[in-house]
Short mmCIF file of C-alpha atoms and ligand atoms in Angstrom, two decimals:
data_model
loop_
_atom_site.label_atom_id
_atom_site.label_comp_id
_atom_site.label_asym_id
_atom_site.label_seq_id
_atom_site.Cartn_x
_atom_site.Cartn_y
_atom_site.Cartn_z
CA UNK W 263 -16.41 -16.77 -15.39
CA UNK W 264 -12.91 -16.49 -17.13
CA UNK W 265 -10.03 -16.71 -14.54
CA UNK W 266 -8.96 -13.32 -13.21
CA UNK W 267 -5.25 -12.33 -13.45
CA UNK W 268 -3.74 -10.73 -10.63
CA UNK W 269 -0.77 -8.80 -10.11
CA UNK W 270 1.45 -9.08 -6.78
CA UNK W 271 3.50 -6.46 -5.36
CA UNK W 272 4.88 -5.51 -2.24
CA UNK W 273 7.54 -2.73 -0.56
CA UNK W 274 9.12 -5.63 1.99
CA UNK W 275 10.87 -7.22 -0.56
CA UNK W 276 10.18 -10.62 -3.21
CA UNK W 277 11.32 -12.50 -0.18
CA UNK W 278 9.40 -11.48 2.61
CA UNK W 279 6.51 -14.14 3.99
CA UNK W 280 3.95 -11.49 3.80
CA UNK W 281 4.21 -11.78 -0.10
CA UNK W 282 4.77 -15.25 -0.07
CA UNK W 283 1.53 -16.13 2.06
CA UNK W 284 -0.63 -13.89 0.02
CA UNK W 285 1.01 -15.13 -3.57
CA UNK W 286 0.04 -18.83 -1.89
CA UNK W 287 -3.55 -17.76 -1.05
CA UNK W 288 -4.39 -15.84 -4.06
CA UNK W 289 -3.36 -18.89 -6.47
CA UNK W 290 -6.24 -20.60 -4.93
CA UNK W 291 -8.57 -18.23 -6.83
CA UNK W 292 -6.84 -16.49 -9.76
CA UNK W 293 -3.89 -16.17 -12.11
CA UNK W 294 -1.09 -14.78 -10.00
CA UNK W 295 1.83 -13.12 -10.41
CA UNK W 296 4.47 -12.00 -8.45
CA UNK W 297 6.81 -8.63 -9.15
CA UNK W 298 8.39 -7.26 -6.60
CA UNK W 299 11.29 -4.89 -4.66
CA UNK W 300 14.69 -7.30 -4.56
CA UNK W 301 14.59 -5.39 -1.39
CA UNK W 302 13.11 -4.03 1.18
CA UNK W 303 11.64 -0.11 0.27
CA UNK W 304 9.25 0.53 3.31
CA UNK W 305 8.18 3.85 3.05
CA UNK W 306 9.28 4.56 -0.12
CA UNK W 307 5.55 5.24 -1.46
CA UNK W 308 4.75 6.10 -4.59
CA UNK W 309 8.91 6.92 -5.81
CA UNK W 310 10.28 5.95 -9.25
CA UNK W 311 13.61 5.23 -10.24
CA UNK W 312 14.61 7.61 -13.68
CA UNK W 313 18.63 7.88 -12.77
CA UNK W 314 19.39 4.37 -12.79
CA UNK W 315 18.43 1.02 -14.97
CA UNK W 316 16.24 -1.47 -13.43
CA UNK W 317 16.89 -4.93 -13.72
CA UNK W 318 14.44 -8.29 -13.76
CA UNK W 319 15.03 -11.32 -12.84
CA UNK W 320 13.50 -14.47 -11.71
CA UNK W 321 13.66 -16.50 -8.32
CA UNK W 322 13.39 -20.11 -8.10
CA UNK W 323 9.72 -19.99 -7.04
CA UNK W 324 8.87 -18.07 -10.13
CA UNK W 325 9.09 -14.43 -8.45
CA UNK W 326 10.02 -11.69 -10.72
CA UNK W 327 12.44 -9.24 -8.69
CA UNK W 328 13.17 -5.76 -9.42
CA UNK W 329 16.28 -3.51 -8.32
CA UNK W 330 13.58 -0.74 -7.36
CA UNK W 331 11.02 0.72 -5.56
CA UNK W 332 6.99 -0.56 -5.29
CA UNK W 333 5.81 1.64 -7.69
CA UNK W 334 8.71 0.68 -10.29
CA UNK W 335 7.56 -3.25 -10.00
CA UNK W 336 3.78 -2.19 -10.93
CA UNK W 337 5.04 0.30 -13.64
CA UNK W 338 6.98 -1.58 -15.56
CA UNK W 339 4.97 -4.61 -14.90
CA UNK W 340 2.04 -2.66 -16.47
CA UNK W 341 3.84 -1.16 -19.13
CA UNK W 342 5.89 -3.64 -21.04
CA UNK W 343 6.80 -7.00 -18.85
CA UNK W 344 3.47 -8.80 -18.50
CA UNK W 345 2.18 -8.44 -21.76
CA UNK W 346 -1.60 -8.28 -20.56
CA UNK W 347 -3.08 -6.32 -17.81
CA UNK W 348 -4.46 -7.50 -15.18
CA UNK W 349 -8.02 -7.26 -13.46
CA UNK W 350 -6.56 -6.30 -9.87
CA UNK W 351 -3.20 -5.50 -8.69
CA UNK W 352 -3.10 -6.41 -4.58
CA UNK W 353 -0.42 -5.34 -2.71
CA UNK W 354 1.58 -6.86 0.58
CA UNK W 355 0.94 -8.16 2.99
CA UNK W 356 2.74 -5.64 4.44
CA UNK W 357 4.79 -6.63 7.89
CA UNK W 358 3.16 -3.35 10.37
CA UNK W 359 -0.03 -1.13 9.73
CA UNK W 360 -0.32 1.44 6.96
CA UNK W 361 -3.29 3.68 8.76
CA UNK W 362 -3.82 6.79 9.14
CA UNK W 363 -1.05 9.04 7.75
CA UNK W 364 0.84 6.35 7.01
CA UNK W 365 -0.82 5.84 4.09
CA UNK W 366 1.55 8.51 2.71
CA UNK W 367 4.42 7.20 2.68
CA UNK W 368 3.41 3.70 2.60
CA UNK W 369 5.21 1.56 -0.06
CA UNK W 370 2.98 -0.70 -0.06
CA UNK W 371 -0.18 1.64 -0.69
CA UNK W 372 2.39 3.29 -3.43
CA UNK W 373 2.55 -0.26 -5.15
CA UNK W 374 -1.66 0.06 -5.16
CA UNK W 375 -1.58 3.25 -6.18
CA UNK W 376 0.63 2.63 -9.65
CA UNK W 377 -2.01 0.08 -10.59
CA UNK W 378 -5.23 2.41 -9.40
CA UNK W 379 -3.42 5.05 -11.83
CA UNK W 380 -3.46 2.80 -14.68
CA UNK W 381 -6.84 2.38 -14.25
CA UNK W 382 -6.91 -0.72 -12.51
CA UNK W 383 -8.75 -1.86 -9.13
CA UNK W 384 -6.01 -2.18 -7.03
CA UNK W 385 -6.17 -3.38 -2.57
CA UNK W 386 -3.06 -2.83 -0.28
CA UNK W 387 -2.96 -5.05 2.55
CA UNK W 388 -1.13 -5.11 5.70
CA UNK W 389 -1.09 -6.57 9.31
CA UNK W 390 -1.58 -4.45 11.73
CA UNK W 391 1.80 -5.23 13.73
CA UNK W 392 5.17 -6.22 12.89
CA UNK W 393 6.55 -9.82 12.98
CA UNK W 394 3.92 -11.98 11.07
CA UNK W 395 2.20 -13.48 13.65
CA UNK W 396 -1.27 -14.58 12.68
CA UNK W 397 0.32 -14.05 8.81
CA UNK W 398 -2.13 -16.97 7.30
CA UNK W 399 -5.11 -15.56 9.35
CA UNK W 400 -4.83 -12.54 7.23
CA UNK W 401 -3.71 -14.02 3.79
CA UNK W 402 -6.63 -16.25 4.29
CA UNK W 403 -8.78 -13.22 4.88
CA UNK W 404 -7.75 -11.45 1.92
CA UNK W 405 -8.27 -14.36 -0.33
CA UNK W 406 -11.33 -14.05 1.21
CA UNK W 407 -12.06 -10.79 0.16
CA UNK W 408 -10.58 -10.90 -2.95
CA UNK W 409 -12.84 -13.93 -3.97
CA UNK W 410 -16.03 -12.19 -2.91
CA UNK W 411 -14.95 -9.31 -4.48
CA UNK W 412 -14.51 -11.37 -7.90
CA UNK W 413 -17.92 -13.32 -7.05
CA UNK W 414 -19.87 -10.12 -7.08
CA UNK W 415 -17.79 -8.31 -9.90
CA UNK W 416 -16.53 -5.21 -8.15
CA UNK W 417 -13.30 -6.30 -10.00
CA UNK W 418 -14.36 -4.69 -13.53
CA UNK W 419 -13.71 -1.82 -15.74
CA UNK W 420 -14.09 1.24 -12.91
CA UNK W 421 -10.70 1.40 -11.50
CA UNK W 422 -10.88 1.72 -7.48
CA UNK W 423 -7.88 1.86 -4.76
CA UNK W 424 -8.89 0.17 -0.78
CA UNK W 425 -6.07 0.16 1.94
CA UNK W 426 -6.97 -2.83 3.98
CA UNK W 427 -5.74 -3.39 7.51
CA UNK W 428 -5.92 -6.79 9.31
CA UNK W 429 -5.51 -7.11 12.74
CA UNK W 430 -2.83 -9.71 14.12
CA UNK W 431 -5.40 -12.31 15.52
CA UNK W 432 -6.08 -15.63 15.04
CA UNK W 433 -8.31 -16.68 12.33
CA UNK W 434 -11.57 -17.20 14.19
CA UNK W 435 -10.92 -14.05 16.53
CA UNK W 436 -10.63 -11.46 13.01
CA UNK W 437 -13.91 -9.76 12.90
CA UNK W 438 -15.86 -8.93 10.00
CA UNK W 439 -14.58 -6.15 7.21
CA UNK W 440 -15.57 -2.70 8.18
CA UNK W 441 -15.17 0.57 6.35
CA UNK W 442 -13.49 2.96 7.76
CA UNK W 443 -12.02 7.25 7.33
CA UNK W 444 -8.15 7.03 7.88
CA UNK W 445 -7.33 7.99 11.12
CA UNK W 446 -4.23 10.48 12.54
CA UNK W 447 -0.84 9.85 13.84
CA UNK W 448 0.76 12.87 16.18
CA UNK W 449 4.33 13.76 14.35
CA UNK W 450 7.05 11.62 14.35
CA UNK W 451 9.06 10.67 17.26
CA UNK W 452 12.58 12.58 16.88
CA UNK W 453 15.14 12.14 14.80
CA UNK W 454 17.51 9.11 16.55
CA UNK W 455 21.70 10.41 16.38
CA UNK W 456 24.62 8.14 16.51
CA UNK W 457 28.32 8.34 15.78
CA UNK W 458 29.33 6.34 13.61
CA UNK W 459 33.16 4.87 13.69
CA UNK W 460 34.73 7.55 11.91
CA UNK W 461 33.32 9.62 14.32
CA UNK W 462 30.63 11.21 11.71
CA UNK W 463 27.06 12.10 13.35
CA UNK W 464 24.23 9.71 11.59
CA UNK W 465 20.83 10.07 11.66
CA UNK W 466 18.19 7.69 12.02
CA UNK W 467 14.24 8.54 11.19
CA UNK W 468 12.52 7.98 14.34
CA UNK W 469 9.15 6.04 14.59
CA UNK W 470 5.80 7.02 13.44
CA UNK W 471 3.65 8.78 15.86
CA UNK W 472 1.37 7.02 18.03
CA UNK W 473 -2.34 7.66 16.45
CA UNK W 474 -4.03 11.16 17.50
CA UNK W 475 -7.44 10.76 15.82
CA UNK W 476 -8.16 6.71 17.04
CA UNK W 477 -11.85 7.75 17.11
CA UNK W 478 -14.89 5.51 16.28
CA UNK W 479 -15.14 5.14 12.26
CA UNK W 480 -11.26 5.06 11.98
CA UNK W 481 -9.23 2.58 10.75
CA UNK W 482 -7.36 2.63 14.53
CA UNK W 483 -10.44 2.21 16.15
CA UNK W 484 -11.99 -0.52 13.61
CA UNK W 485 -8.75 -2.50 14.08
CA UNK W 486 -8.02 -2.21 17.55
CA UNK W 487 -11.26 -3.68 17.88
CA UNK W 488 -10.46 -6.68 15.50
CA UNK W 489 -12.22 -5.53 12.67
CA UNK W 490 -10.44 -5.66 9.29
CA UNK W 491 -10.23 -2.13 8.33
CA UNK W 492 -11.25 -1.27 4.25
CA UNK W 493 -10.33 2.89 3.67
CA UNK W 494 -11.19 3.91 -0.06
CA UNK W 495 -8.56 6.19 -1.00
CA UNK W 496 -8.31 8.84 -4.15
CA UNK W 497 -5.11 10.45 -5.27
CA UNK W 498 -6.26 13.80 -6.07
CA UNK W 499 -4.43 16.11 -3.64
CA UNK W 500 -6.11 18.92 -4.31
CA UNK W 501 -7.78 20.97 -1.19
CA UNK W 502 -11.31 21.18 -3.34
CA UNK W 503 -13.20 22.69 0.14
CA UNK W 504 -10.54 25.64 0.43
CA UNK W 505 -10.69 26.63 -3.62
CA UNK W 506 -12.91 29.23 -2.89
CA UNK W 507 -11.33 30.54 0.33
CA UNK W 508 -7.77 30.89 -1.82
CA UNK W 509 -9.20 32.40 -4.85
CA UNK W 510 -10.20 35.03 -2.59
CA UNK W 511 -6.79 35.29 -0.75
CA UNK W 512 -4.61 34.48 -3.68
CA UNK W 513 -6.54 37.46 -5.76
CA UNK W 514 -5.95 40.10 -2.67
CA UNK W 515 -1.47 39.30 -3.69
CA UNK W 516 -2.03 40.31 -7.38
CA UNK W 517 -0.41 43.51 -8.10
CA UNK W 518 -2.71 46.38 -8.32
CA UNK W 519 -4.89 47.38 -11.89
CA UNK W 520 -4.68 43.72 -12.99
CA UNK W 521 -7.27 41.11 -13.37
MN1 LIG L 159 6.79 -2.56 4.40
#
């Protein structure tokens, strides 16, 4: 079997040991490389930069690092830098869940994405808290899964996207992959105010909503459990069960005598 190439993103930043641990434990079994935000974009999902020149350079540790967001690393990676395309493009390890509704606004899941819409497999990964504890527990678990995924050739031609949470657990105590709906976060907490020393008001997002829908066959309840969570996602927005129900409504607005 020729050597798969992989691409390696993140939204933490080129620095960050979640990127670092999974770069280390995907060597092992392909052809990595590494292109990612000089800095950290957390939330900045699937955003492009158009205003503004991006910039590429590389680290000591052979890193490519961009002045931009997740999806700008894949893009251009994809489009011009490489050269070649890659089999898989595998995002993170992010440092905090993406489940749920986070999945949104998740940079790291916007990294994916850009690959997915290229028509490339593409996984995001993430821990499920903050502060890399357990970190080579779950890089070893997504080399894992990675390799097993080459092994049996689900990396191919069919482009596919996975969000994949791993509990923060030690390595024997992470249970086995499970798949899983996304689950639901209640809004987000409010909007934090301080003043700053020129006596301006500024504004701080709060945090994301604890989870609402943490029911069984959710990617809360798989992970809470210590199961690593795998959610197939799609991009298409579109409400395809409510067509019918707005072609209905939409027709009762048009102006009277027209079809
Ligand atoms: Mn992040």
């Amino acid at each position: 079997m020729p050597t798969m190439k992989i691409l390696i993103s993140n939204d933490d930043g080129y620095q960050a040991p979640g990127i670092v641990a999974l770069y280390e434990a995907l060597k092992e079994v392909a052809e990595v490389e590494v292109v990612a935000p000089e800095h950290n974009n957390s939330a900045k999902s699937n955003a492009l930069t158009l205003h503004s020149p991006l910039y590429v350079h590389r680290a000591a540790n052979g890193f490519r690092y961009v002045n931009g967001t997740p999806a700008d690393c894949v893009h251009i990676a994809l489009t011009g830098l490489l050269g070649y395309r890659p089999d898989l493009v595998v995002s993170g390890i992010n440092n905090g869940a993406n489940m749920g509704d986070d999945t949104i606004y998740s940079g790291t899941v916007g990294a994916a994405m850009e690959g997915y819409l290229f028509g490339i497999p593409a996984i995001a990964f993430s821990q499920t808290e903050k502060g890399w504890k357990h970190l080579d527990a779950a890089a070893a678990r997504a080399r894992e899964l990675v390799q097993q995924m080459l092994a049996k050739q689900m990396v191919g031609t069919q482009p596919w996207l996975l969000n994949v949470n791993i509990p923060c657990l030690p390595a024997g105590e992470i249970k086995s992959a499970k798949v899983c709906r996304l689950g639901r976060r209640h809004a987000a907490e409010a909007v934090i105010t301080q003043t700053s020393p020129r006596g301006e008001t500024m504004y701080w997002i709060g945090a994301a909503g604890p989870a609402l829908d943490e029911s069984e066959g959710t990617d809360f309840h798989a992970t809470a459990l210590g199961h690593v969570a795998v959610t197939p996602l799609k991009v298409d927005l579109c409400d395809h069960e409510r067509l019918g129900y707005w072609a209905q409504s939409v027709a009762q607005l048009s102006p009277k005598g027209q079809a």
